[in-house]
Coordinates of C-alpha atoms and ligand atoms in Angstrom, one line a residue:
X1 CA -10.1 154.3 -50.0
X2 CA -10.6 150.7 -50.1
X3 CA -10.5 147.8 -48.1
X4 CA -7.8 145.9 -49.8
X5 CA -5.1 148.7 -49.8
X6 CA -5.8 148.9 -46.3
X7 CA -3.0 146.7 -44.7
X8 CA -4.0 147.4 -40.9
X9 CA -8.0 146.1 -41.6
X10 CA -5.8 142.5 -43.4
X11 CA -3.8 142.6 -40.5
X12 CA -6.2 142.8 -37.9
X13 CA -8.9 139.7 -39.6
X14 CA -5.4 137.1 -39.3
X15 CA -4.9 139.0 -35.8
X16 CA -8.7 138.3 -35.1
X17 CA -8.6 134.3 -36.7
X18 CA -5.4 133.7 -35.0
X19 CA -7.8 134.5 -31.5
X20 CA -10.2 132.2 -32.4
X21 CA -7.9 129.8 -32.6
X22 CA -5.8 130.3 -30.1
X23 CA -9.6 130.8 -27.9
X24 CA -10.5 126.9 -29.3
X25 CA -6.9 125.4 -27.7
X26 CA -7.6 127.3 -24.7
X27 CA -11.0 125.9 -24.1
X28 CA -9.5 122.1 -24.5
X29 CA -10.7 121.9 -27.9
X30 CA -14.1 120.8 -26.5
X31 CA -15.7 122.4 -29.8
X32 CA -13.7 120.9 -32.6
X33 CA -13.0 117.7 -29.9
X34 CA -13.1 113.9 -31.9
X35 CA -15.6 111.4 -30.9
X36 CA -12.5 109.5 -28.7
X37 CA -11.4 112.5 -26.8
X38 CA -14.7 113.2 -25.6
X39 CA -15.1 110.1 -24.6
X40 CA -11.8 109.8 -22.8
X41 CA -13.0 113.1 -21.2
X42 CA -16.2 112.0 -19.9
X43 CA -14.3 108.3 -18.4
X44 CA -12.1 110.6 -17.2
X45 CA -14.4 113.0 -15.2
X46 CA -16.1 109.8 -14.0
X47 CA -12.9 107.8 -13.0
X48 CA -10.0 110.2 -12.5
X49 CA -10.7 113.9 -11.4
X50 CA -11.3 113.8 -7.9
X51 CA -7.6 112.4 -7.6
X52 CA -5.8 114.1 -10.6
X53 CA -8.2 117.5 -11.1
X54 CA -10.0 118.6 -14.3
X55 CA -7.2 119.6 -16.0
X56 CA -5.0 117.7 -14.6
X57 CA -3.2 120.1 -12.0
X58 CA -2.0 119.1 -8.8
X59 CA -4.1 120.2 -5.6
X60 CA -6.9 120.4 -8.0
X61 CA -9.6 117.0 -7.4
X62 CA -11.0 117.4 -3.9
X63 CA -9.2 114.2 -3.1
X64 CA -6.0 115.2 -3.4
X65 CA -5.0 117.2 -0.4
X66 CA -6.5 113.9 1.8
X67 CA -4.2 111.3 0.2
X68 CA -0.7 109.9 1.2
X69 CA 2.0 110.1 -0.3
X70 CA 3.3 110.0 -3.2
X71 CA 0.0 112.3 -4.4
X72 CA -0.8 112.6 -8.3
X73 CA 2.0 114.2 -9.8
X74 CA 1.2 117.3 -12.5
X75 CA -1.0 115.5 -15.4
X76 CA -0.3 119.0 -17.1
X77 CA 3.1 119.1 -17.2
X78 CA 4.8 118.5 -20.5
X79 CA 8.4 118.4 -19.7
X80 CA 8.1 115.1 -17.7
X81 CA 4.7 113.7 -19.3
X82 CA 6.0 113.7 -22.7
X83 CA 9.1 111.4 -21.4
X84 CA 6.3 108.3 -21.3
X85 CA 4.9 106.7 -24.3
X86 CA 1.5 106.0 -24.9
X87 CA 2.1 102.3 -23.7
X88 CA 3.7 103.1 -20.3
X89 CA 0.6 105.5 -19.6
X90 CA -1.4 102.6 -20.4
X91 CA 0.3 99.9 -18.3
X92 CA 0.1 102.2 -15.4
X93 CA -3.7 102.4 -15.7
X94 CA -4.3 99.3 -16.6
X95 CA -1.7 97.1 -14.7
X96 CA -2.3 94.2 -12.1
X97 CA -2.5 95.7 -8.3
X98 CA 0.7 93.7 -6.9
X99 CA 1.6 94.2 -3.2
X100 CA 4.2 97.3 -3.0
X101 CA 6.1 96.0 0.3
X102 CA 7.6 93.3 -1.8
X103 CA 11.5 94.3 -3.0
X104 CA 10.8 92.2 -6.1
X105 CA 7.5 94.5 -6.7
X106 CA 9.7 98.1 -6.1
X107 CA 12.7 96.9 -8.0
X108 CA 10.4 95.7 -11.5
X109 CA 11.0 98.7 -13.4
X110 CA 8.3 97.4 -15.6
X111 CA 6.1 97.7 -13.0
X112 CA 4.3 101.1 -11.4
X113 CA 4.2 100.3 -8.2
X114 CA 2.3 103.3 -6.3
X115 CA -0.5 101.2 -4.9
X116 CA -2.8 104.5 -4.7
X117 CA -3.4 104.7 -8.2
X118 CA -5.8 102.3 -8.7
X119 CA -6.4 99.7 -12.0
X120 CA -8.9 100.0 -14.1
X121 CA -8.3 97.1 -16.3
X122 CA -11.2 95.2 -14.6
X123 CA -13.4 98.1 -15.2
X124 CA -13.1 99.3 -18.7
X125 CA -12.8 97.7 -22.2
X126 CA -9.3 98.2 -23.8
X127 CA -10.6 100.7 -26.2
X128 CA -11.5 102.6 -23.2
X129 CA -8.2 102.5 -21.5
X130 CA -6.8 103.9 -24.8
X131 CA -9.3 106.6 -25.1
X132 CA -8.6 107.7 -21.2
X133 CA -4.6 108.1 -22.5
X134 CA -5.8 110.0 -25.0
X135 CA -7.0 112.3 -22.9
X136 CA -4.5 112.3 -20.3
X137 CA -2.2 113.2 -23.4
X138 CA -4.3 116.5 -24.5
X139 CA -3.9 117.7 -20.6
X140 CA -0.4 118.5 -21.7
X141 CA -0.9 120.1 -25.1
X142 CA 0.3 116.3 -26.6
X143 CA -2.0 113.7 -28.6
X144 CA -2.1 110.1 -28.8
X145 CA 0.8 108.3 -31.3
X146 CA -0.7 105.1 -30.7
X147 CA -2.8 103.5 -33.7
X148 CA -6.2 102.5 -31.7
X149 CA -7.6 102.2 -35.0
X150 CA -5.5 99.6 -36.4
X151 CA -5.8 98.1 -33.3
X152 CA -9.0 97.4 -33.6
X153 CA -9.1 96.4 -37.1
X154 CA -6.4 94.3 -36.4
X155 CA -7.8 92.2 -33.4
X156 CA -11.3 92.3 -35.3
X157 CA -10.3 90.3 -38.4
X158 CA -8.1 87.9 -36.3
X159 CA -11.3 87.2 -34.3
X160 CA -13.0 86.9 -37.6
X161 CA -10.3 84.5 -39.3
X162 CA -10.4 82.7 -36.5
X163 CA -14.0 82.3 -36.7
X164 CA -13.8 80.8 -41.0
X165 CA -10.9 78.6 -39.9
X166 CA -13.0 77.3 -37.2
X167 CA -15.8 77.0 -38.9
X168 CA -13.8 75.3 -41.8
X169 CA -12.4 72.7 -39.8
X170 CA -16.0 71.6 -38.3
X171 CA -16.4 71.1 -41.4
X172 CA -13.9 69.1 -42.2
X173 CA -14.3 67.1 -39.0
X174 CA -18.2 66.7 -39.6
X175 CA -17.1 65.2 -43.2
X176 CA -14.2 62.9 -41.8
X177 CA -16.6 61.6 -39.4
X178 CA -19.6 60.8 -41.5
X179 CA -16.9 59.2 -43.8
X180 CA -15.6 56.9 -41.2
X181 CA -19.0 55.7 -40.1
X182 CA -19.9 55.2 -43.9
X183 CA -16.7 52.6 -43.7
X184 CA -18.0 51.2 -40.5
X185 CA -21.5 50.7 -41.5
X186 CA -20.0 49.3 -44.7
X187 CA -17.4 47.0 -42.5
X188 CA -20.2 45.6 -40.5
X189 CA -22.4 44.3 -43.1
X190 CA -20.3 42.2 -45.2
X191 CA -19.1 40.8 -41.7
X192 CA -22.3 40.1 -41.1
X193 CA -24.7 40.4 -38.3
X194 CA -23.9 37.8 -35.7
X195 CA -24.7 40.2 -33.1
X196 CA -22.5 38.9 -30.2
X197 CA -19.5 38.7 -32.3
X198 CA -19.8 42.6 -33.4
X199 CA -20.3 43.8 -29.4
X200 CA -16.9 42.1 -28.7
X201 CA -15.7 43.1 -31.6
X202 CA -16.6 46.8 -31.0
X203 CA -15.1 46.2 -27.7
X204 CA -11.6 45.7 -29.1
X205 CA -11.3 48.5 -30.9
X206 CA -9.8 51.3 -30.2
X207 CA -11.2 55.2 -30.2
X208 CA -9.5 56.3 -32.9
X209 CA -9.5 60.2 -33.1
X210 CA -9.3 61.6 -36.7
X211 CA -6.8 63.7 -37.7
X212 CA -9.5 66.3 -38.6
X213 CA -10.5 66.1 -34.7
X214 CA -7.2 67.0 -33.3
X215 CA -7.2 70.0 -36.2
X216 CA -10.8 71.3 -35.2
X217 CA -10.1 71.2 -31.2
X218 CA -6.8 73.3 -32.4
X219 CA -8.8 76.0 -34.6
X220 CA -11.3 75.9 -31.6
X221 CA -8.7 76.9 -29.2
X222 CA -7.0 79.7 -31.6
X223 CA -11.3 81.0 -32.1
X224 CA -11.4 81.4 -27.8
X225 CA -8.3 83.0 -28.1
X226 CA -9.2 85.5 -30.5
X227 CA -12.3 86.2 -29.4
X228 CA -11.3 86.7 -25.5
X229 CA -8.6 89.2 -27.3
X230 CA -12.0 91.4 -29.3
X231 CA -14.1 90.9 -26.5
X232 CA -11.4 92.7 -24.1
X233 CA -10.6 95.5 -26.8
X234 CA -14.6 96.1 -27.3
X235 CA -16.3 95.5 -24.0
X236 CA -16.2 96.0 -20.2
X237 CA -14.9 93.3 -18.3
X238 CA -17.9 91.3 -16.7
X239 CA -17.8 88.8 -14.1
X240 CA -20.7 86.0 -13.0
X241 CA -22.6 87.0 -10.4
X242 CA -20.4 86.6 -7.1
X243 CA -22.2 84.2 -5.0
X244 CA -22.6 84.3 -1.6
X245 CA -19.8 83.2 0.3
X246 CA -19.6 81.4 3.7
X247 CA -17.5 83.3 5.9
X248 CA -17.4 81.6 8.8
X249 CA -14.3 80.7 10.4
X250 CA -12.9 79.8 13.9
X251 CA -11.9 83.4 15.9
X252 CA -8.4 82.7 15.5
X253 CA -8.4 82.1 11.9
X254 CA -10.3 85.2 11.4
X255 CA -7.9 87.0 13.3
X256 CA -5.5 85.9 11.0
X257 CA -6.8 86.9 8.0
X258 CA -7.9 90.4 9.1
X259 CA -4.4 90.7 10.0
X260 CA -3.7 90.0 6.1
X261 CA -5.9 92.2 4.9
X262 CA -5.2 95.3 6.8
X263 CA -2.1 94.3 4.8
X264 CA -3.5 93.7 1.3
X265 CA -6.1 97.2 2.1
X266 CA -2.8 99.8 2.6
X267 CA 0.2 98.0 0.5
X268 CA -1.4 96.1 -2.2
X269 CA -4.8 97.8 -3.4
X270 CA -4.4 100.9 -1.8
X271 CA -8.1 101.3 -0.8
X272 CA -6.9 103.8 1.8
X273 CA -6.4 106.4 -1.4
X274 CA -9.7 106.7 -1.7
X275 CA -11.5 105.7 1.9
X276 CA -10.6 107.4 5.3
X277 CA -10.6 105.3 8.6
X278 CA -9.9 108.1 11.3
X279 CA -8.4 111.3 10.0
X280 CA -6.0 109.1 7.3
X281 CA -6.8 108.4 4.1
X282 CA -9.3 109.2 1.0
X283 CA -12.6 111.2 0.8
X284 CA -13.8 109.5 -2.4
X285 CA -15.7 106.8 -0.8
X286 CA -17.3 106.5 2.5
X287 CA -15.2 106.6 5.7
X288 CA -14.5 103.3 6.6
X289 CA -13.9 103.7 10.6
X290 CA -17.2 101.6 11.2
X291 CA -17.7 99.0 8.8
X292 CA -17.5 96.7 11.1
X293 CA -20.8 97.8 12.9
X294 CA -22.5 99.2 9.6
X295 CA -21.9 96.8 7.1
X296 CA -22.8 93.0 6.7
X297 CA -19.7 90.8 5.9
X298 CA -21.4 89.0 3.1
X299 CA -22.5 92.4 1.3
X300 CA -18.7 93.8 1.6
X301 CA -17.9 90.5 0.2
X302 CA -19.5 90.9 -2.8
X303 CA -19.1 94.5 -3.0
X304 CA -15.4 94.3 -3.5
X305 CA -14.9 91.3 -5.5
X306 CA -17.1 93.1 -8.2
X307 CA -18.4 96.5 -7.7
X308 CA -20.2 97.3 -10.9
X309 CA -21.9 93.8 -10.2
X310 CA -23.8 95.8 -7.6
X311 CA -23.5 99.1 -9.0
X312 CA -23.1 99.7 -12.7
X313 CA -21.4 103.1 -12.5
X314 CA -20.1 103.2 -9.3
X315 CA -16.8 105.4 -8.9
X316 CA -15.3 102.8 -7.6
X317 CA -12.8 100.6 -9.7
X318 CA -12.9 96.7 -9.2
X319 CA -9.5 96.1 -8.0
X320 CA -9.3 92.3 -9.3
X321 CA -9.4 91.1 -5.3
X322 CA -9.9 87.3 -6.0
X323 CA -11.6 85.2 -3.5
X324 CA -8.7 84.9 -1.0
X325 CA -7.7 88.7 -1.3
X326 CA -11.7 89.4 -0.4
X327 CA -12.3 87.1 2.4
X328 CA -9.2 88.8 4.3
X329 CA -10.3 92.3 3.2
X330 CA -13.5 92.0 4.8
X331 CA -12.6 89.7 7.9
X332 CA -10.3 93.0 8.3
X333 CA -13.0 95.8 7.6
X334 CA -14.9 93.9 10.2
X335 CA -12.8 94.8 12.8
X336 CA -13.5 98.4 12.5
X337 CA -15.8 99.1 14.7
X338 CA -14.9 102.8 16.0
X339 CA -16.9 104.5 18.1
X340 CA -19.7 107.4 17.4
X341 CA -17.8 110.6 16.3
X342 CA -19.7 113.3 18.5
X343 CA -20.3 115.6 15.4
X344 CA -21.6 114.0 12.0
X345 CA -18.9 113.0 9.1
X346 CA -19.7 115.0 6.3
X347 CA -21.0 112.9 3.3
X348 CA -18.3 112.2 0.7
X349 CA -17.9 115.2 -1.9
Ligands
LIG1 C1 -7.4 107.4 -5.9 C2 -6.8 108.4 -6.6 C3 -6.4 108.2 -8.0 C4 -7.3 107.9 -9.1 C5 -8.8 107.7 -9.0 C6 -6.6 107.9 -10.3 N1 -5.2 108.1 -10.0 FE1 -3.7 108.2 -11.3 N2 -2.4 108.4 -9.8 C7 -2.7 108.5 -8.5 C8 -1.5 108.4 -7.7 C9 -1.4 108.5 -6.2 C10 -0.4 108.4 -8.6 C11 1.1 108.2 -8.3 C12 1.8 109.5 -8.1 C13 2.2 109.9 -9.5 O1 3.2 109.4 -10.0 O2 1.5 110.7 -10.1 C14 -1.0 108.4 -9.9 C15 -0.3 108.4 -11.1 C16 -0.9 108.5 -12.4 C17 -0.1 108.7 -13.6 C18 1.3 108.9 -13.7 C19 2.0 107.7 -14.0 C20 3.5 107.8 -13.9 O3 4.2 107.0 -14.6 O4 4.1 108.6 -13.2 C21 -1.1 108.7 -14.6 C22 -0.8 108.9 -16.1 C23 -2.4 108.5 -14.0 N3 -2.2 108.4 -12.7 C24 -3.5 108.5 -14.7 C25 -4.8 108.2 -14.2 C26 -6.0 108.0 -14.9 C27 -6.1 108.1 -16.4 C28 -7.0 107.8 -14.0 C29 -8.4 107.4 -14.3 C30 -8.7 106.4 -15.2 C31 -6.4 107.8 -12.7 N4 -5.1 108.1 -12.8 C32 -7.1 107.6 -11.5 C33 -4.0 108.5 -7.9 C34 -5.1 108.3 -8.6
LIG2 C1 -11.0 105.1 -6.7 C2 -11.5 105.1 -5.4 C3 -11.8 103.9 -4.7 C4 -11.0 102.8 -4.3 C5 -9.5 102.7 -4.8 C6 -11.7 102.0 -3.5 N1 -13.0 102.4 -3.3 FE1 -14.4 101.6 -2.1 N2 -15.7 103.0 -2.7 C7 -15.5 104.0 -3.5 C8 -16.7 104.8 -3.8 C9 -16.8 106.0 -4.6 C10 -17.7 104.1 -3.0 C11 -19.1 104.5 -3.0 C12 -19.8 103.6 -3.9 C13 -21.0 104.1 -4.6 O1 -22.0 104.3 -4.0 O2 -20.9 104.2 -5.9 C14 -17.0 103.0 -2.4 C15 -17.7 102.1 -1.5 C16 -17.1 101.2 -0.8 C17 -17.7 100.4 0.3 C18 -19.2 100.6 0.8 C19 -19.1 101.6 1.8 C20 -20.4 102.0 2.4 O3 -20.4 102.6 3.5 O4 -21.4 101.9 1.7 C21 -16.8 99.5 0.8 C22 -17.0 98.6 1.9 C23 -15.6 99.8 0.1 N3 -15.8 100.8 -0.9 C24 -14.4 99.1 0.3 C25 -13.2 99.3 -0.5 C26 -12.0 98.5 -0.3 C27 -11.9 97.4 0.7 C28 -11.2 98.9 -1.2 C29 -9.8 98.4 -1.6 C30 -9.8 97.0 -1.9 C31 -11.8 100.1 -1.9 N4 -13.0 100.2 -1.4 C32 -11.1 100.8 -2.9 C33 -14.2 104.4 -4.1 C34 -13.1 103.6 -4.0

């Protein structure tokens, strides 16, 4: 007897390397995983399981069961997943927060307007955003259609045309210029060098602005352009420094704005997905109930316009509050001020 006349033994190896395989999709591939997806997994640990669970599943993150409605839907479920494309997954991440009580807002089909999921557009580069859908795609058996390679290459050698042309037409300009004062020099002398003539002289004339000028400033323009576009695709957003702002304001004007913010903290960035005040709202961050008595105005200030000034990794996303937005935002978390609870809160999870 030998092996090869031995159909059961040839049937059981393809029964045994089917396992394996079959052992390697179960486990999410982590083995045979591509540089991207692992990196989409570990921004997505970081940024997006405590609301939408490891794999995905509803009920899973610890923060689901404490946010309002609508929760994350099922991040596993093919059926309906697979009806976006890779681009609508990516505007949804990566979209402008835009106040959700507006009709216009509701009504832009364009538009995802759950204010609870957050942005992230202010927090991660481009390629990052793409590497987070790919992921999102592998939690329901799919994978990325999108070319994130040709995107790069593409915006890359536009940066770096852009950079020649530029380049090119200093060039020009430098010679065009050293040209024309050449021909001025050249003017002056056979005019001669009566000296208070050739200051009223200089006077008349006109600035004349070289043709290579106007084509420089032009190439100049298309270079910022460019390189804005490669910078977004290859690096983190990053913001100066936010500088201490002066908050002071008459009572009724603070009033006022704390009134808008309350509105801007539930309907337009949705803050209340991810922080509780009383038994509503978020467990990601710290319970907001007294921020008013525990936190300086300036700090929250900064805080919120940008996060990761303050904290590089911090979970928590900057939301793209400009200065307005911020200043009611905190005149608003200033005015809670609950008192004691009698038993501690537990720490965030
Ligand atoms: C604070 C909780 C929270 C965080 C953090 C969060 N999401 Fe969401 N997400 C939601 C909510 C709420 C919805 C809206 C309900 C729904 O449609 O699933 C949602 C919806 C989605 C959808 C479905 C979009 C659609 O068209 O229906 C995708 C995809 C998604 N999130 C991806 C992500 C990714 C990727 C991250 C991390 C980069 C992330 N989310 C972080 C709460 C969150
Ligand atoms: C995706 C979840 C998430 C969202 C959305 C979010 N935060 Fe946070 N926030 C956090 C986390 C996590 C921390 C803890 C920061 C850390 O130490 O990294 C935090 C910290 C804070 C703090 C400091 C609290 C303290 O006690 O130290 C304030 C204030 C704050 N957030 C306000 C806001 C406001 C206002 C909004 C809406 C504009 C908002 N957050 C949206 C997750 C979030």
């Amino acid at each position: 007897m030998n092996g090869a006349s031995n159909p059961g033994k040839g049937a059981a190896l393809v029964v045994a390397a089917a396992a394996v395989v079959a052992l390697a999709a179960m486990a999410g591939c982590a083995l045979f995983e591509d540089e991207r997806t692992s990196k989409g997994r570990k921004l997505y640990r970081h940024y997006c399981m405590h609301c939408h669970g490891e794999t995905g599943q509803q009920a899973e993150g610890f923060n689901w069961e404490h946010m309002p409605d609508p929760r994350p839907r099922d991040l596993s479920e093919s059926a309906s997943m697979s009806t976006f494309t890779d681009e609508e997954i990516f505007n949804t991440i990566s979209r402008e927060m835009r106040d959700t009580s507006l009709q216009a807002v509701l009504d832009d089909e364009n538009y995802f307007a759950v204010e609870t999921m957050p942005t992230f557009r202010h927090t991660l580069s481009e390629d990052e955003l793409w590497a987070v859908v790919g992921y999102v795609r592998t939690l329901h058996g799919g994978s990325l259609t999108f070319d994130i390679e040709g995107r790069r290459a593409q915006l890359e050698s536009k940066f770096r045309e852009a950079e020649a042309a530029r380049d090119q037409a200093q060039r020009a300009m430098d010679a065009a210029l050293e040209k024309q004062e050449a021909a001025e020099a050249a003017a002056e002398a056979v005019r001669g060098d009566d000296e208070d003539d050739d200051e009223d002289d200089e006077d008349d004339e006109e600035e004349v602005v070289l043709p290579e000028e106007d084509a420089y400033e032009r190439e100049q323009e298309r270079f910022d352009v460019a390189r804005a576009a490669w910078e977004n695709f290859s690096k983190r957003p990053r913001m100066d420094q936010v500088s201490r702002p002066d908050l002071t304001a008459s009572d009724a004007a603070r009033r006022a704005l704390a009134k808008e913010g309350e509105h801007l903290y539930f309907n337009q960035y949705g803050c209340h997905g991810c922080h509780g005040i009383g038994d509503a709202g978020g467990r990601v961050g710290p319970a907001l109930d007294r921020a008013g008595f525990r936190l300086n105005a300036t700090w929250v200030y900064r805080w919120i316009r940008y996060p990761q000034g303050m904290k590089k990794h911090t979970r928590m996303p900057n939301l793209g509050l400009d200065d307005h937005d911020a200043r009611a935002v905190t005149a608003y978390l200033e005015t809670l001020r609950a008192p004691k609870p009698d038993k501690p809160i537990p720490p965030p999870e």
